[in-house]
XYZ file of C-alpha atoms in Angstrom:
131
model
C -35.037 -5.087 1.932
C -34.238 -2.572 -0.674
C -36.399 -4.259 -3.328
C -39.573 -3.539 -1.348
C -38.600 0.092 -0.867
C -38.053 0.340 -4.619
C -41.480 -1.212 -5.181
C -43.080 1.345 -2.840
C -41.349 4.217 -4.651
C -42.368 2.885 -8.067
C -45.957 2.525 -6.856
C -45.974 6.140 -5.667
C -44.528 7.306 -8.982
C -47.166 5.330 -10.863
C -49.922 6.778 -8.682
C -48.661 10.313 -9.248
C -48.078 9.963 -12.980
C -51.114 7.942 -14.007
C -53.585 8.341 -11.166
C -53.076 12.007 -10.496
C -51.879 13.199 -13.875
C -53.111 11.009 -16.683
C -56.461 9.894 -15.262
C -57.564 12.993 -13.346
C -57.086 15.590 -16.087
C -60.229 14.473 -18.014
C -62.307 15.705 -15.084
C -61.202 19.211 -16.037
C -62.287 18.924 -19.697
C -65.638 20.739 -19.278
C -63.977 23.657 -17.506
C -61.074 23.709 -19.955
C -63.559 23.779 -22.846
C -65.129 26.912 -21.349
C -61.750 28.439 -20.449
C -60.343 27.992 -23.973
C -63.695 28.876 -25.563
C -63.567 25.927 -27.960
C -66.307 23.567 -29.172
C -67.117 20.422 -27.182
C -64.781 17.594 -28.047
C -61.741 19.716 -28.909
C -60.127 19.450 -25.476
C -60.435 15.629 -25.250
C -58.918 15.332 -28.738
C -55.691 16.831 -27.426
C -55.174 13.719 -25.311
C -54.923 11.739 -28.536
C -51.562 13.407 -29.085
C -50.324 11.815 -25.877
C -51.581 8.349 -26.792
C -49.895 8.425 -30.202
C -46.587 9.646 -28.812
C -46.576 6.987 -26.078
C -47.326 4.309 -28.685
C -44.359 5.350 -30.815
C -41.935 6.042 -27.955
C -42.521 2.876 -25.947
C -40.411 0.585 -28.148
C -37.641 3.192 -28.184
C -37.706 3.391 -24.395
C -37.309 -0.385 -24.320
C -34.158 -0.063 -26.424
C -32.855 2.724 -24.188
C -33.491 0.607 -21.075
C -31.337 -2.175 -22.535
C -28.425 0.218 -23.058
C -28.515 2.634 -20.111
C -29.071 2.516 -16.378
C -32.865 2.310 -15.851
C -32.566 4.256 -12.600
C -31.382 7.337 -14.501
C -34.088 6.938 -17.116
C -36.691 6.735 -14.354
C -35.263 9.814 -12.640
C -35.355 11.730 -15.938
C -38.967 10.670 -16.429
C -39.947 11.725 -12.908
C -38.266 15.121 -13.338
C -40.104 15.615 -16.633
C -43.383 14.549 -15.014
C -42.863 17.159 -12.312
C -42.070 19.857 -14.854
C -45.137 18.960 -16.899
C -47.395 19.051 -13.826
C -46.145 22.567 -13.128
C -46.575 23.517 -16.799
C -50.205 22.348 -16.670
C -50.961 25.116 -14.173
C -49.663 27.727 -16.649
C -51.608 26.665 -19.747
C -53.525 29.536 -21.338
C -54.628 28.193 -24.733
C -55.457 24.961 -26.548
C -52.071 24.796 -28.287
C -50.308 24.847 -24.931
C -52.521 21.956 -23.838
C -51.291 19.998 -26.878
C -47.686 20.784 -25.899
C -48.463 19.630 -22.378
C -49.768 16.294 -23.632
C -46.744 15.848 -25.910
C -44.345 16.532 -23.032
C -46.340 14.401 -20.631
C -46.212 11.529 -23.129
C -42.418 11.696 -23.221
C -42.304 11.833 -19.423
C -44.715 8.888 -19.057
C -42.734 6.876 -21.565
C -39.514 7.394 -19.627
C -40.843 7.316 -16.083
C -43.911 5.170 -16.364
C -45.021 1.590 -16.566
C -42.373 0.236 -18.955
C -39.439 1.496 -16.916
C -41.044 0.422 -13.636
C -41.706 -3.081 -14.930
C -38.159 -3.325 -16.267
C -36.745 -2.324 -12.888
C -38.994 -4.704 -10.944
C -38.118 -7.617 -13.213
C -34.434 -6.986 -12.633
C -34.697 -6.518 -8.849
C -37.095 -9.281 -7.935
C -36.262 -12.931 -8.441
C -38.258 -14.356 -5.559
C -41.742 -12.870 -4.898
C -41.866 -11.349 -8.402
C -45.563 -12.219 -8.667
C -46.376 -10.456 -5.399
C -44.419 -7.383 -6.433
């Protein structure tokens, strides 16, 4: 029933956030390096901001998930992911790219793997391994 629909939705969110957003952006690094007129290696370094923020926020998101409705946290994360995807199209300098990665890290922390796993563990008792 509803559990499998939730799993499908979470899979689509994960595909959009990680597959489309997080993993596809590095393909644009050479063009972004030219666009921002910065030395090689500067653009990929901005992604380090995202990794550090996710590392520090993840435990906090776990605490938030224990106290609040995970559905609302996921919705907030998805809304932020959407806003950040739109913001990416408006970036004009390297500092804005850093802000993008910082915002995307917050969005991924709230609407990403941790929240999805938390929701799946609560909704699936039987077939948890398949899900």
